[in-house]
Amino acid sequence: MNTTRVLIGTVVVVCAAAALYAYAAYKPPPQGAVDPPAPAPPSAPLPAPAPAAGTPAPVSTKTLFDRCVQGGFPTPENARQRNADCSRAIQTRELSPEDLALARLIRGTARTALGDKVMAADDYGDALRRYDSLINSKNPEALNLFRRAVAADALGDTEKALDDYSQALRLDPRAALAFLGRGVLLATRKRAYERAIEDFDKVLVLEPANVLALIRRGAAFGELGETGRGLADLDRAVALAPSSTQAYFYRGLIHSRRNELQAALDDYDAAIERSPRNADALTSRAAIYSIEGKLDLAIRDLDSAIAIEKHNPNAFFNRGYARFVQAEYQKAIADYTAAIGIDENFGLAYNNRCLTRAIIGKDLPQALADCDVALRLMPVNLDVRDTRGFIYLKLGDPALALNEYNTALVNDPNRPTALFGRGLAKIRTGDIKGGEGDKAAARILNPEVDQLFTVYGLD
């Protein structure tokens, strides 16, 4: 029932798409053979007539393709131009099968950076099918395996991507990008942070100034609670690439975990200044605003984040929280419902919708059903236990409420909401002395606990 803790739990936004940003150019290993000399060129064609004055010169397909793929994968800062160049190159219908596969892959990452996930998925799917055709299973090339892994990873095919990254590394043990891609996948899809850090370590041995490896290793350290090591990596990333949106964003997440809210806010500001359409940075900054009670600013940022990225469940969840605090309960329920519609396994959204429905008091059985789902998804989350206890009290079943609060207190004996709720449940089962004792203990831990239960319709 502690919604502030629920919000803080989602300040940490995982930006899986960042895995594709800012890769350096991949260089395949030498093949040990000298390329044959090129045949003599045919007679040069006659030059095209000069364009009329004031008419821009046409851009060749090669130039468009080079601009599309040059510099590795797109960053949030250059995604719009890269998307345009790739589109123009593709539209010429003059690209070779391999170049077309790469152009579709690059355009997919550019569209991801721009928040257009639907069109990005179309590009990734096309690129994946093309690489399936291009790759010779008996004699695969590390470069194309790596690129297919990126497409598979972006489409959520984790096992195929892991297999391709690993196979590319067997063929080319110095493929820094394959280590980097596999490390990001392990961290974001598998939450295997120690294994991911091993891959990032290998990248940094090969390329000590690889900014993305520093960012992602710093983020992984943060997930493991090693925030000092995480900050060291992210400080270095910011120093090496002061224009990097992701370096500031992930450093903001570390500061958030350390409850250094002003430092986190400064980093989110810097990330948004460099990339105003970064929905994750907007969502995380809004979480800080909500914690500080600046709800109008929080909702402003979340409205922007949702306009940019309509399928971001964290943005809807955090806006639901802000509206909950403003007592706009129906709007909060609508936002939690939207978050669940995007991510059916969003346990915190089920819990908060459960609580909000319980406060309104119009559909307590449906509220309890939400809490049941939340408990299944998050069996050790004590907020869910608190909320279920609260609902049972409202339903007039203090014995079941007592069971929920006792379960929470076994795991956290000094939990004020559970103590106060248990006190209410004991009083309603006739244990007046025991109930008053629990309520008094809760007040010592949180002097405002009475007011919290009054707001929720219980005292």
CSV table of C-alpha atoms in Angstrom, one decimal:
chain,number,residue,atom,x,y,z
A,1,MET,CA,0.0,0.0,0.0
A,2,ASN,CA,3.0,2.3,0.2
A,3,THR,CA,2.7,4.0,-3.1
A,4,THR,CA,5.8,6.2,-2.7
A,5,ARG,CA,7.9,3.0,-2.5
A,6,VAL,CA,6.1,1.7,-5.5
A,7,LEU,CA,7.0,4.8,-7.5
A,8,ILE,CA,10.7,4.7,-6.5
A,9,GLY,CA,10.8,1.1,-7.6
A,10,THR,CA,10.1,2.2,-11.2
A,11,VAL,CA,12.3,5.3,-11.3
A,12,VAL,CA,14.9,2.9,-12.7
A,13,VAL,CA,13.9,2.7,-16.4
A,14,VAL,CA,15.5,0.1,-18.5
A,15,CYS,CA,16.2,1.4,-21.9
A,16,ALA,CA,16.8,-1.7,-24.0
A,17,ALA,CA,16.9,0.3,-27.2
A,18,ALA,CA,20.0,2.0,-26.0
A,19,ALA,CA,21.8,-1.2,-26.7
A,20,LEU,CA,21.8,-0.3,-30.4
A,21,TYR,CA,23.1,3.2,-30.0
A,22,ALA,CA,26.6,4.5,-30.7
A,23,TYR,CA,28.3,1.3,-31.8
A,24,ALA,CA,31.7,1.9,-33.5
A,25,ALA,CA,32.3,0.5,-36.9
A,26,TYR,CA,32.7,-3.3,-36.8
A,27,LYS,CA,35.8,-4.6,-38.5
A,28,PRO,CA,35.7,-8.3,-39.4
A,29,PRO,CA,38.9,-10.4,-38.9
A,30,PRO,CA,41.4,-10.8,-41.7
A,31,GLN,CA,40.6,-13.8,-43.8
A,32,GLY,CA,44.2,-14.8,-44.6
A,33,ALA,CA,43.8,-14.3,-48.3
A,34,VAL,CA,44.6,-11.5,-50.7
A,35,ASP,CA,41.7,-10.2,-52.7
A,36,PRO,CA,42.2,-10.8,-56.5
A,37,PRO,CA,43.0,-7.7,-58.6
A,38,ALA,CA,39.9,-5.9,-59.8
A,39,PRO,CA,39.2,-6.2,-63.5
A,40,ALA,CA,40.0,-3.3,-65.7
A,41,PRO,CA,37.2,-0.8,-65.7
A,42,PRO,CA,35.2,-0.2,-68.9
A,43,SER,CA,35.4,3.0,-70.8
A,44,ALA,CA,34.2,5.8,-68.6
A,45,PRO,CA,30.6,6.9,-69.3
A,46,LEU,CA,29.8,10.3,-70.5
A,47,PRO,CA,29.2,12.8,-67.6
A,48,ALA,CA,25.6,13.8,-66.9
A,49,PRO,CA,24.6,17.3,-68.0
A,50,ALA,CA,25.2,19.9,-65.3
A,51,PRO,CA,22.0,20.8,-63.4
A,52,ALA,CA,20.3,24.1,-64.0
A,53,ALA,CA,21.3,27.0,-61.8
A,54,GLY,CA,19.6,26.8,-58.4
A,55,THR,CA,18.8,23.1,-58.7
A,56,PRO,CA,20.5,20.9,-56.1
A,57,ALA,CA,22.8,18.3,-57.5
A,58,PRO,CA,21.4,14.7,-57.3
A,59,VAL,CA,23.0,12.5,-54.6
A,60,SER,CA,24.2,9.2,-55.7
A,61,THR,CA,23.0,5.9,-54.2
A,62,LYS,CA,26.5,5.2,-52.9
A,63,THR,CA,26.6,8.6,-51.1
A,64,LEU,CA,23.2,8.0,-49.5
A,65,PHE,CA,24.2,4.5,-48.4
A,66,ASP,CA,27.5,5.7,-47.0
A,67,ARG,CA,25.7,8.4,-45.0
A,68,CYS,CA,23.2,5.9,-43.9
A,69,VAL,CA,25.7,3.4,-42.4
A,70,GLN,CA,28.7,5.6,-41.7
A,71,GLY,CA,29.6,5.9,-38.0
A,72,GLY,CA,28.1,2.7,-36.8
A,73,PHE,CA,24.5,2.6,-35.4
A,74,PRO,CA,22.6,5.8,-35.0
A,75,THR,CA,22.5,7.8,-31.8
A,76,PRO,CA,19.5,9.8,-30.5
A,77,GLU,CA,21.3,12.9,-31.7
A,78,ASN,CA,21.7,11.9,-35.4
A,79,ALA,CA,18.8,9.4,-35.8
A,80,ARG,CA,16.6,11.7,-37.8
A,81,GLN,CA,19.2,12.4,-40.5
A,82,ARG,CA,20.3,8.7,-40.6
A,83,ASN,CA,16.7,7.6,-41.0
A,84,ALA,CA,16.3,10.0,-43.9
A,85,ASP,CA,19.5,8.9,-45.6
A,86,CYS,CA,18.7,5.2,-45.2
A,87,SER,CA,15.2,5.7,-46.5
A,88,ARG,CA,16.4,7.5,-49.6
A,89,ALA,CA,19.1,4.9,-50.2
A,90,ILE,CA,16.5,2.1,-49.9
A,91,GLN,CA,14.1,3.9,-52.2
A,92,THR,CA,16.6,3.9,-55.1
A,93,ARG,CA,16.2,0.1,-55.4
A,94,GLU,CA,19.8,0.0,-56.4
A,95,LEU,CA,21.4,-1.5,-53.3
A,96,SER,CA,22.9,-5.0,-53.3
A,97,PRO,CA,21.2,-7.6,-51.1
A,98,GLU,CA,23.8,-7.2,-48.4
A,99,ASP,CA,23.7,-3.4,-48.5
A,100,LEU,CA,19.9,-3.5,-48.4
A,101,ALA,CA,20.0,-5.7,-45.3
A,102,LEU,CA,22.3,-3.3,-43.5
A,103,ALA,CA,20.3,-0.3,-44.6
A,104,ARG,CA,17.2,-1.8,-43.2
A,105,LEU,CA,19.0,-2.7,-39.9
A,106,ILE,CA,20.4,0.8,-39.5
A,107,ARG,CA,17.1,2.4,-40.3
A,108,GLY,CA,15.4,0.2,-37.7
A,109,THR,CA,17.8,1.5,-35.0
A,110,ALA,CA,17.3,5.1,-36.2
A,111,ARG,CA,13.5,4.6,-35.9
A,112,THR,CA,13.9,3.0,-32.5
A,113,ALA,CA,15.8,6.1,-31.4
A,114,LEU,CA,13.0,8.3,-32.7
A,115,GLY,CA,10.4,6.3,-30.8
A,116,ASP,CA,8.8,4.7,-33.9
A,117,LYS,CA,8.9,1.1,-32.7
A,118,VAL,CA,6.3,-0.2,-35.1
A,119,MET,CA,8.2,0.9,-38.2
A,120,ALA,CA,11.4,-0.1,-36.6
A,121,ALA,CA,10.1,-3.6,-36.0
A,122,ASP,CA,9.3,-3.8,-39.7
A,123,ASP,CA,12.8,-2.9,-40.6
A,124,TYR,CA,14.3,-5.4,-38.1
A,125,GLY,CA,12.1,-8.1,-39.5
A,126,ASP,CA,13.1,-7.5,-43.0
A,127,ALA,CA,16.8,-7.3,-42.1
A,128,LEU,CA,16.5,-10.6,-40.2
A,129,ARG,CA,15.0,-12.4,-43.1
A,130,ARG,CA,17.7,-11.0,-45.5
A,131,TYR,CA,20.5,-12.1,-43.2
A,132,ASP,CA,18.9,-15.5,-42.9
A,133,SER,CA,19.3,-15.8,-46.7
A,134,LEU,CA,22.7,-14.2,-46.8
A,135,ILE,CA,24.4,-16.3,-44.1
A,136,ASN,CA,25.9,-19.6,-45.2
A,137,SER,CA,25.4,-21.9,-42.3
A,138,LYS,CA,28.4,-24.0,-43.2
A,139,ASN,CA,30.7,-21.0,-43.6
A,140,PRO,CA,29.2,-18.0,-41.8
A,141,GLU,CA,30.9,-14.6,-41.6
A,142,ALA,CA,31.3,-13.0,-38.2
A,143,LEU,CA,30.1,-9.6,-39.4
A,144,ASN,CA,26.8,-10.9,-40.8
A,145,LEU,CA,26.2,-13.0,-37.7
A,146,PHE,CA,26.7,-10.0,-35.6
A,147,ARG,CA,24.2,-7.9,-37.6
A,148,ARG,CA,21.6,-10.7,-37.6
A,149,ALA,CA,22.1,-10.9,-33.8
A,150,VAL,CA,21.3,-7.2,-33.5
A,151,ALA,CA,18.1,-7.6,-35.5
A,152,ALA,CA,17.0,-10.7,-33.6
A,153,ASP,CA,17.8,-8.9,-30.3
A,154,ALA,CA,15.7,-5.9,-31.3
A,155,LEU,CA,12.8,-8.2,-32.1
A,156,GLY,CA,13.0,-9.9,-28.7
A,157,ASP,CA,14.4,-13.3,-30.1
A,158,THR,CA,16.8,-13.5,-27.2
A,159,GLU,CA,18.1,-17.1,-27.8
A,160,LYS,CA,18.7,-16.6,-31.5
A,161,ALA,CA,20.6,-13.3,-30.8
A,162,LEU,CA,22.7,-14.9,-28.0
A,163,ASP,CA,23.6,-17.8,-30.3
A,164,ASP,CA,24.6,-15.5,-33.1
A,165,TYR,CA,26.7,-13.2,-30.9
A,166,SER,CA,28.5,-16.2,-29.4
A,167,GLN,CA,29.1,-17.8,-32.8
A,168,ALA,CA,30.4,-14.5,-34.1
A,169,LEU,CA,32.8,-14.4,-31.1
A,170,ARG,CA,34.0,-17.9,-31.8
A,171,LEU,CA,34.9,-16.8,-35.4
A,172,ASP,CA,36.4,-13.5,-34.2
A,173,PRO,CA,37.5,-13.4,-30.6
A,174,ARG,CA,38.4,-9.7,-30.9
A,175,ALA,CA,35.0,-8.6,-32.1
A,176,ALA,CA,34.4,-5.9,-29.5
A,177,LEU,CA,30.9,-5.1,-30.8
A,178,ALA,CA,29.8,-8.7,-30.4
A,179,PHE,CA,30.9,-8.7,-26.8
A,180,LEU,CA,29.1,-5.4,-26.3
A,181,GLY,CA,25.9,-6.6,-27.9
A,182,ARG,CA,25.9,-9.9,-26.0
A,183,GLY,CA,26.6,-8.0,-22.7
A,184,VAL,CA,23.7,-5.6,-23.3
A,185,LEU,CA,21.4,-8.5,-24.1
A,186,LEU,CA,22.5,-10.5,-21.0
A,187,ALA,CA,21.9,-7.4,-18.8
A,188,THR,CA,18.6,-6.3,-20.3
A,189,ARG,CA,16.9,-9.6,-21.3
A,190,LYS,CA,18.4,-12.1,-18.9
A,191,ARG,CA,19.4,-9.8,-16.0
A,192,ALA,CA,22.6,-11.7,-15.8
A,193,TYR,CA,24.6,-8.7,-14.7
A,194,GLU,CA,27.8,-10.5,-13.7
A,195,ARG,CA,28.0,-12.3,-17.1
A,196,ALA,CA,27.3,-9.0,-18.8
A,197,ILE,CA,30.1,-7.2,-16.9
A,198,GLU,CA,32.5,-9.9,-18.0
A,199,ASP,CA,31.6,-9.1,-21.7
A,200,PHE,CA,31.9,-5.3,-21.0
A,201,ASP,CA,35.3,-5.9,-19.4
A,202,LYS,CA,36.5,-7.7,-22.6
A,203,VAL,CA,35.3,-4.7,-24.7
A,204,LEU,CA,37.2,-2.3,-22.5
A,205,VAL,CA,40.4,-4.4,-22.8
A,206,LEU,CA,40.1,-4.2,-26.6
A,207,GLU,CA,38.8,-0.6,-26.7
A,208,PRO,CA,39.6,1.2,-23.4
A,209,ALA,CA,37.7,4.3,-24.4
A,210,ASN,CA,34.5,2.6,-25.6
A,211,VAL,CA,31.9,4.9,-24.2
A,212,LEU,CA,28.9,2.6,-24.6
A,213,ALA,CA,30.7,-0.3,-22.8
A,214,LEU,CA,31.4,2.1,-19.9
A,215,ILE,CA,27.8,3.2,-19.8
A,216,ARG,CA,26.4,-0.3,-19.8
A,217,ARG,CA,29.0,-1.6,-17.3
A,218,GLY,CA,28.2,1.3,-15.0
A,219,ALA,CA,24.5,0.5,-15.3
A,220,ALA,CA,25.1,-3.2,-14.6
A,221,PHE,CA,27.1,-2.3,-11.5
A,222,GLY,CA,24.2,-0.2,-10.4
A,223,GLU,CA,21.8,-3.1,-10.8
A,224,LEU,CA,24.0,-5.1,-8.5
A,225,GLY,CA,24.1,-2.4,-5.9
A,226,GLU,CA,27.7,-1.5,-6.6
A,227,THR,CA,26.8,2.2,-7.2
A,228,GLY,CA,30.3,3.5,-6.5
A,229,ARG,CA,31.8,1.4,-9.3
A,230,GLY,CA,28.8,2.3,-11.5
A,231,LEU,CA,29.4,6.0,-11.0
A,232,ALA,CA,33.1,5.7,-11.7
A,233,ASP,CA,32.3,4.2,-15.1
A,234,LEU,CA,29.6,6.7,-15.9
A,235,ASP,CA,31.7,9.7,-14.8
A,236,ARG,CA,34.3,8.5,-17.2
A,237,ALA,CA,31.7,8.1,-20.0
A,238,VAL,CA,30.5,11.6,-19.5
A,239,ALA,CA,34.1,12.9,-19.5
A,240,LEU,CA,34.8,11.0,-22.8
A,241,ALA,CA,31.5,11.9,-24.5
A,242,PRO,CA,29.9,15.0,-22.9
A,243,SER,CA,27.3,15.1,-25.7
A,244,SER,CA,26.1,11.5,-24.9
A,245,THR,CA,22.5,11.5,-23.8
A,246,GLN,CA,22.8,7.9,-22.5
A,247,ALA,CA,25.8,8.6,-20.3
A,248,TYR,CA,23.8,11.3,-18.4
A,249,PHE,CA,20.7,9.2,-18.3
A,250,TYR,CA,22.2,6.1,-16.8
A,251,ARG,CA,24.2,8.2,-14.4
A,252,GLY,CA,20.9,9.8,-13.3
A,253,LEU,CA,19.6,6.3,-12.6
A,254,ILE,CA,22.6,5.6,-10.3
A,255,HIS,CA,22.1,8.8,-8.4
A,256,SER,CA,18.4,7.9,-8.1
A,257,ARG,CA,19.3,4.6,-6.5
A,258,ARG,CA,21.6,6.4,-4.0
A,259,ASN,CA,18.7,8.8,-3.2
A,260,GLU,CA,20.8,11.7,-4.5
A,261,LEU,CA,17.8,13.3,-6.1
A,262,GLN,CA,19.3,16.7,-7.1
A,263,ALA,CA,22.2,15.0,-8.8
A,264,ALA,CA,19.8,12.7,-10.6
A,265,LEU,CA,17.6,15.6,-11.7
A,266,ASP,CA,20.7,17.4,-13.0
A,267,ASP,CA,21.6,14.4,-15.1
A,268,TYR,CA,18.1,13.9,-16.5
A,269,ASP,CA,18.1,17.6,-17.3
A,270,ALA,CA,21.4,17.2,-19.2
A,271,ALA,CA,20.1,14.1,-21.0
A,272,ILE,CA,16.9,15.9,-22.1
A,273,GLU,CA,18.8,19.0,-23.2
A,274,ARG,CA,20.8,16.8,-25.5
A,275,SER,CA,17.9,14.7,-26.7
A,276,PRO,CA,14.5,16.4,-26.0
A,277,ARG,CA,12.6,13.4,-27.3
A,278,ASN,CA,14.2,10.9,-24.9
A,279,ALA,CA,11.1,9.4,-23.4
A,280,ASP,CA,13.0,7.4,-20.7
A,281,ALA,CA,14.8,10.5,-19.4
A,282,LEU,CA,11.5,12.4,-19.3
A,283,THR,CA,9.8,9.5,-17.5
A,284,SER,CA,12.6,9.3,-14.9
A,285,ARG,CA,12.7,13.1,-14.4
A,286,ALA,CA,9.0,13.0,-13.8
A,287,ALA,CA,9.5,10.4,-11.1
A,288,ILE,CA,11.9,12.8,-9.3
A,289,TYR,CA,9.3,15.6,-9.6
A,290,SER,CA,6.6,13.3,-8.2
A,291,ILE,CA,8.8,12.4,-5.2
A,292,GLU,CA,9.4,16.1,-4.6
A,293,GLY,CA,5.7,16.8,-4.8
A,294,LYS,CA,6.0,18.8,-8.1
A,295,LEU,CA,3.1,16.9,-9.7
A,296,ASP,CA,2.3,19.4,-12.4
A,297,LEU,CA,5.9,19.2,-13.7
A,298,ALA,CA,5.8,15.5,-13.4
A,299,ILE,CA,2.6,15.2,-15.5
A,300,ARG,CA,4.0,17.7,-18.1
A,301,ASP,CA,7.0,15.5,-18.6
A,302,LEU,CA,4.9,12.3,-18.7
A,303,ASP,CA,2.5,13.8,-21.2
A,304,SER,CA,5.5,14.6,-23.4
A,305,ALA,CA,7.0,11.1,-22.9
A,306,ILE,CA,3.7,9.4,-23.9
A,307,ALA,CA,3.3,11.6,-26.9
A,308,ILE,CA,6.8,10.6,-28.1
A,309,GLU,CA,6.5,6.9,-27.2
A,310,LYS,CA,2.9,5.7,-26.9
A,311,HIS,CA,4.0,2.2,-25.8
A,312,ASN,CA,6.1,3.1,-22.8
A,313,PRO,CA,4.4,1.4,-19.8
A,314,ASN,CA,6.6,3.2,-17.2
A,315,ALA,CA,5.4,6.6,-18.4
A,316,PHE,CA,1.7,5.6,-18.0
A,317,PHE,CA,2.5,4.0,-14.6
A,318,ASN,CA,4.3,7.1,-13.3
A,319,ARG,CA,1.6,9.4,-14.6
A,320,GLY,CA,-0.9,7.2,-12.8
A,321,TYR,CA,1.0,7.6,-9.6
A,322,ALA,CA,1.0,11.4,-10.0
A,323,ARG,CA,-2.7,11.5,-10.6
A,324,PHE,CA,-3.2,9.2,-7.6
A,325,VAL,CA,-1.4,11.7,-5.4
A,326,GLN,CA,-3.7,14.4,-6.8
A,327,ALA,CA,-6.7,12.2,-5.9
A,328,GLU,CA,-7.7,12.0,-9.6
A,329,TYR,CA,-8.4,8.3,-9.0
A,330,GLN,CA,-10.3,7.5,-12.2
A,331,LYS,CA,-7.5,9.0,-14.3
A,332,ALA,CA,-5.0,7.1,-12.3
A,333,ILE,CA,-6.9,3.8,-12.9
A,334,ALA,CA,-6.9,4.7,-16.7
A,335,ASP,CA,-3.2,5.1,-16.7
A,336,TYR,CA,-2.5,2.0,-14.7
A,337,THR,CA,-4.8,0.1,-17.1
A,338,ALA,CA,-2.9,1.5,-20.1
A,339,ALA,CA,0.4,0.4,-18.5
A,340,ILE,CA,-1.0,-3.1,-18.1
A,341,GLY,CA,-2.3,-3.1,-21.6
A,342,ILE,CA,1.3,-2.5,-22.8
A,343,ASP,CA,3.0,-4.9,-20.3
A,344,GLU,CA,0.6,-7.6,-19.0
A,345,ASN,CA,3.3,-8.6,-16.4
A,346,PHE,CA,3.6,-5.2,-14.9
A,347,GLY,CA,3.0,-6.2,-11.3
A,348,LEU,CA,3.4,-2.8,-9.7
A,349,ALA,CA,0.7,-1.4,-12.0
A,350,TYR,CA,-1.7,-4.2,-10.9
A,351,ASN,CA,-0.9,-3.4,-7.3
A,352,ASN,CA,-1.5,0.3,-7.7
A,353,ARG,CA,-4.7,-0.2,-9.6
A,354,CYS,CA,-5.8,-2.6,-6.9
A,355,LEU,CA,-5.2,0.1,-4.2
A,356,THR,CA,-6.9,2.9,-6.2
A,357,ARG,CA,-10.0,0.8,-6.9
A,358,ALA,CA,-10.1,-0.1,-3.2
A,359,ILE,CA,-9.9,3.6,-2.2
A,360,ILE,CA,-12.8,4.4,-4.5
A,361,GLY,CA,-14.6,1.4,-2.9
A,362,LYS,CA,-17.0,0.8,-5.9
A,363,ASP,CA,-15.5,-2.5,-7.1
A,364,LEU,CA,-13.7,-4.3,-4.3
A,365,PRO,CA,-13.8,-7.8,-5.8
A,366,GLN,CA,-12.1,-6.4,-9.0
A,367,ALA,CA,-9.6,-4.6,-6.8
A,368,LEU,CA,-8.8,-7.9,-5.1
A,369,ALA,CA,-8.5,-9.7,-8.4
A,370,ASP,CA,-5.8,-7.1,-9.4
A,371,CYS,CA,-4.0,-7.7,-6.1
A,372,ASP,CA,-4.1,-11.5,-6.7
A,373,VAL,CA,-2.4,-10.9,-10.1
A,374,ALA,CA,0.2,-8.6,-8.5
A,375,LEU,CA,0.9,-11.2,-5.8
A,376,ARG,CA,1.4,-13.9,-8.4
A,377,LEU,CA,3.8,-11.6,-10.4
A,378,MET,CA,5.6,-10.3,-7.3
A,379,PRO,CA,5.2,-13.0,-4.5
A,380,VAL,CA,7.7,-11.3,-2.2
A,381,ASN,CA,6.5,-7.7,-2.6
A,382,LEU,CA,5.2,-6.5,0.7
A,383,ASP,CA,3.3,-3.6,-0.8
A,384,VAL,CA,0.9,-6.1,-2.3
A,385,ARG,CA,0.4,-7.7,1.1
A,386,ASP,CA,-0.4,-4.3,2.6
A,387,THR,CA,-2.9,-3.6,-0.1
A,388,ARG,CA,-4.7,-6.9,0.2
A,389,GLY,CA,-5.0,-6.4,3.9
A,390,PHE,CA,-6.5,-3.0,3.3
A,391,ILE,CA,-9.1,-4.5,0.9
A,392,TYR,CA,-10.0,-7.2,3.3
A,393,LEU,CA,-10.6,-4.6,6.0
A,394,LYS,CA,-12.9,-2.7,3.6
A,395,LEU,CA,-14.7,-6.0,2.8
A,396,GLY,CA,-15.3,-6.5,6.5
A,397,ASP,CA,-13.1,-9.6,6.8
A,398,PRO,CA,-10.5,-8.7,9.5
A,399,ALA,CA,-9.3,-12.3,9.9
A,400,LEU,CA,-8.0,-12.4,6.3
A,401,ALA,CA,-6.6,-8.9,6.7
A,402,LEU,CA,-4.7,-10.1,9.8
A,403,ASN,CA,-3.2,-12.9,7.8
A,404,GLU,CA,-1.9,-10.5,5.1
A,405,TYR,CA,-0.4,-8.1,7.6
A,406,ASN,CA,1.2,-10.9,9.6
A,407,THR,CA,2.8,-12.2,6.5
A,408,ALA,CA,4.2,-8.8,5.7
A,409,LEU,CA,5.5,-8.4,9.3
A,410,VAL,CA,7.3,-11.7,9.2
A,411,ASN,CA,9.5,-10.3,6.4
A,412,ASP,CA,9.7,-6.7,7.9
A,413,PRO,CA,8.8,-6.4,11.6
A,414,ASN,CA,9.1,-2.6,11.5
A,415,ARG,CA,6.8,-1.9,8.6
A,416,PRO,CA,4.5,0.9,9.9
A,417,THR,CA,1.6,0.3,7.4
A,418,ALA,CA,1.5,-3.4,8.2
A,419,LEU,CA,1.6,-2.7,11.9
A,420,PHE,CA,-1.2,-0.1,11.8
A,421,GLY,CA,-3.3,-2.3,9.5
A,422,ARG,CA,-2.8,-5.3,11.8
A,423,GLY,CA,-3.8,-3.1,14.7
A,424,LEU,CA,-7.1,-2.3,13.0
A,425,ALA,CA,-7.6,-5.9,12.1
A,426,LYS,CA,-7.0,-7.0,15.8
A,427,ILE,CA,-9.4,-4.4,17.1
A,428,ARG,CA,-12.1,-5.6,14.7
A,429,THR,CA,-11.6,-9.2,15.9
A,430,GLY,CA,-11.9,-8.1,19.5
A,431,ASP,CA,-8.3,-7.8,20.5
A,432,ILE,CA,-8.5,-4.2,21.6
A,433,LYS,CA,-5.3,-4.2,23.6
A,434,GLY,CA,-3.2,-5.9,21.0
A,435,GLY,CA,-4.6,-3.7,18.3
A,436,GLU,CA,-3.8,-0.4,20.1
A,437,GLY,CA,-0.3,-1.7,20.8
A,438,ASP,CA,0.3,-2.3,17.1
A,439,LYS,CA,-1.1,1.1,16.2
A,440,ALA,CA,1.1,2.8,18.8
A,441,ALA,CA,4.2,1.0,17.5
A,442,ALA,CA,3.3,2.1,14.0
A,443,ARG,CA,3.0,5.7,15.0
A,444,ILE,CA,6.6,5.6,16.5
A,445,LEU,CA,7.9,4.4,13.1
A,446,ASN,CA,5.8,6.8,11.1
A,447,PRO,CA,3.9,9.6,13.0
A,448,GLU,CA,1.7,10.3,9.9
A,449,VAL,CA,0.4,6.7,9.6
A,450,ASP,CA,-3.0,7.6,11.0
A,451,GLN,CA,-3.5,10.3,8.3
A,452,LEU,CA,-2.6,7.8,5.6
A,453,PHE,CA,-5.3,5.3,6.7
A,454,THR,CA,-7.8,8.1,7.0
A,455,VAL,CA,-7.2,9.2,3.4
A,456,TYR,CA,-7.7,5.5,2.4
A,457,GLY,CA,-11.1,5.5,4.3
A,458,LEU,CA,-10.0,3.5,7.4
A,459,ASP,CA,-9.2,4.7,10.9
